[in-house]
Amino acid sequence: MSSSSEPIAIIGAGPIGLAAAAHLHARGLTALILERGPSAGHNIRAWGHVQLFSPWSMNIDDRAAELLHAGGWTAPPDDVCPTGEAFVRDYLAPLSRVTPIRDCLRLGTRVAAVSRLHHDKMKTPGREQAPFVLRVVDADGEHDLHAAAVIDTSGTFHNPAPLGCHGIAARGETALAEHIRYGLPDVLGEARSRYAGRRVMVVGGGHSAFTALRDLAELAASSPDTRVLWAIRRDSIEGMFCGAASDSLPERGRLACTISDLVDKGAIEVHCGVRIDAVEKVAGGVQVHSGQTPSKEKPVPAVDETIAATGFRPDRALLAELRLALDPATESPVALAPLIDPNVHSCGSVGAHGAEELSHPEPGLYIAGIKSYGRAPTFLLRTGYRQVASIAAALAAESEPAVSTGAA
């Protein structure tokens, strides 16, 4: 670390960022949490209606729990899977108000860029001794802050993956953005009027798509004119639901079983082999085009609305002047990539990893949480808690975390 007088900057006040601050505090290190939103866990509030697959026992960091318990907090039941709203209300919001966290939390503060003092990416002499410079934007304008180290836990929420099968936006996708919602809209709540009685297509083959499909099917049960379509790239849904009944996360398994039943009952219209390369406005609505759709499959009809449950990607722009070592495929740290490759691993089979695997050629810089996984979709909260415990230990010049990193 360049100077004991400079804090360790944490970008993002989500669960991993707040846990990082708790672990740094436990080791006598000074943290500064910079959060662009008006409150801790702000991004989670956007999907507050969604239930997590993991129970409370997997969602609470041990150091954070120690701080909360000291203030008289009562932990939620271990075996309950909270919604995003409950996760913020019953855990993140109280944690953000605990004295050591509250004192280092700066809300409404966006980090626009990170560099080294008087060093661009090319300059090497004296680089390791130079503090980090964070260009931040708040209600008073632009400011530069110095930090001894940086832990980027800003997540991926603001950078959704496109509909296009080539990894880039499909032709026409940007122009027709008003008909596309990325992520998980509250179909049964505030977004009900947008989807009720409409033709709605969900694009994606993961559990986020399953969540949207389940909610749309429930909406269709009370609003019969609602038509639910599901477009996936794979050529068949055969095998998609195998193992659901024995899933290590029972709620996730139940969801998959529910979608399987809805498909069997005809409540969801499935279109396989849909590799979207263009989106077009037509007289009947919005039409997606798939140049590689097998001839045996019927064309995807025009729809009124599309939900892109296609995942999210890391945005590295704010770290552009720092020296990163990223795997070319996963966009995770090079040493972490083989441990999380979704072609090989699920979230339950990812091996233990910490500061060593998360390090970069830029000493003192760490990317933690879901952003550290790049494009791999196998992240769990407890993995992020273990990451920041290890990072705090490394920054405190310890070889191992001082405590276990399971849930309280």
XYZ file of C-alpha atoms in Angstrom, residues 157-297:
141
model
C -26.054 -4.467 -13.718
C -25.686 -1.434 -15.974
C -24.293 -3.408 -18.922
C -26.791 -6.035 -20.156
C -25.885 -8.450 -22.917
C -27.693 -7.848 -26.226
C -30.216 -9.992 -28.069
C -27.842 -10.470 -31.008
C -26.422 -13.955 -31.485
C -23.020 -12.618 -32.554
C -22.344 -11.073 -29.166
C -23.213 -7.627 -30.495
C -26.601 -5.954 -30.753
C -28.798 -7.366 -33.491
C -29.461 -5.082 -36.421
C -32.316 -2.800 -35.403
C -32.082 -3.726 -31.712
C -30.934 -0.294 -30.572
C -33.502 1.553 -32.658
C -36.332 -0.589 -31.267
C -35.175 -0.412 -27.632
C -38.592 0.888 -26.517
C -40.007 -2.607 -27.190
C -37.212 -4.424 -25.322
C -36.662 -4.699 -21.579
C -33.350 -6.115 -20.349
C -33.299 -8.038 -17.080
C -36.359 -8.959 -15.037
C -39.280 -6.526 -15.130
C -41.929 -6.755 -12.420
C -44.471 -8.422 -14.680
C -46.978 -9.031 -11.897
C -46.490 -5.624 -10.299
C -45.518 -2.213 -11.612
C -44.957 -3.472 -15.198
C -48.232 -5.411 -15.382
C -49.953 -2.966 -17.715
C -47.047 -3.160 -20.141
C -47.409 -6.916 -20.638
C -51.035 -7.833 -19.852
C -52.941 -8.787 -22.981
C -49.819 -8.469 -25.135
C -47.668 -10.877 -27.121
C -44.466 -11.153 -25.093
C -41.312 -13.006 -26.069
C -38.640 -13.963 -23.534
C -35.160 -14.484 -24.958
C -32.661 -16.513 -22.938
C -32.035 -20.028 -21.687
C -31.135 -19.496 -18.041
C -32.971 -19.150 -14.759
C -33.601 -15.444 -15.278
C -35.574 -16.381 -18.382
C -37.384 -19.038 -16.338
C -38.389 -16.392 -13.786
C -39.813 -14.093 -16.461
C -41.652 -16.980 -18.131
C -43.209 -18.153 -14.856
C -44.469 -14.649 -14.056
C -45.816 -14.133 -17.572
C -47.646 -17.470 -17.413
C -49.243 -16.372 -14.138
C -50.193 -13.063 -15.739
C -51.731 -14.905 -18.702
C -53.882 -16.963 -16.327
C -55.692 -13.792 -15.232
C -55.309 -11.913 -18.524
C -56.104 -14.548 -21.178
C -55.133 -12.410 -24.148
C -51.528 -12.510 -22.970
C -49.410 -14.743 -25.196
C -46.113 -16.050 -23.824
C -43.333 -16.995 -26.246
C -39.879 -18.304 -25.406
C -36.953 -18.046 -27.839
C -33.727 -19.961 -27.190
C -30.611 -20.500 -29.278
C -30.251 -24.208 -28.703
C -31.955 -26.472 -31.200
C -34.042 -28.341 -28.628
C -35.168 -27.993 -25.009
C -34.366 -31.668 -24.507
C -32.253 -32.053 -21.387
C -32.740 -28.446 -20.224
C -34.554 -29.491 -17.071
C -32.542 -32.603 -16.222
C -31.431 -32.650 -12.603
C -33.826 -29.899 -11.575
C -35.448 -32.031 -8.896
C -32.068 -32.629 -7.220
C -30.665 -29.112 -7.612
C -28.397 -28.094 -4.710
C -30.490 -24.902 -4.516
C -34.049 -26.277 -4.126
C -35.820 -23.046 -5.121
C -33.873 -22.964 -8.364
C -34.800 -26.574 -9.021
C -38.482 -25.919 -8.324
C -38.474 -23.054 -10.790
C -37.050 -25.254 -13.546
C -39.658 -27.920 -12.816
C -42.410 -25.294 -13.007
C -41.245 -24.139 -16.444
C -41.063 -27.726 -17.657
C -44.682 -28.262 -16.570
C -45.843 -25.006 -18.191
C -44.192 -25.993 -21.467
C -45.830 -29.424 -21.334
C -49.224 -27.786 -20.747
C -48.785 -25.420 -23.675
C -48.805 -22.289 -21.525
C -45.473 -21.297 -23.042
C -44.876 -21.332 -26.793
C -41.293 -22.508 -27.357
C -39.164 -21.527 -30.351
C -35.811 -23.291 -30.557
C -32.806 -22.556 -32.747
C -33.503 -18.821 -32.639
C -30.199 -17.055 -33.213
C -31.268 -13.453 -33.522
C -29.357 -11.347 -36.010
C -31.939 -8.621 -36.701
C -34.975 -6.960 -35.135
C -37.509 -5.214 -37.350
C -40.678 -3.188 -36.846
C -43.465 -4.694 -38.951
C -47.183 -4.042 -39.310
C -47.985 -6.714 -36.758
C -45.485 -5.594 -34.127
C -41.788 -6.340 -33.752
C -40.243 -9.246 -35.637
C -36.948 -10.933 -34.815
C -35.022 -12.552 -37.635
C -32.845 -15.606 -37.214
C -30.779 -16.457 -40.248
C -29.870 -19.845 -38.784
C -33.324 -20.948 -37.665
C -33.691 -24.626 -38.702
C -36.212 -25.049 -41.487
C -38.119 -27.553 -39.365
C -38.950 -24.827 -36.877
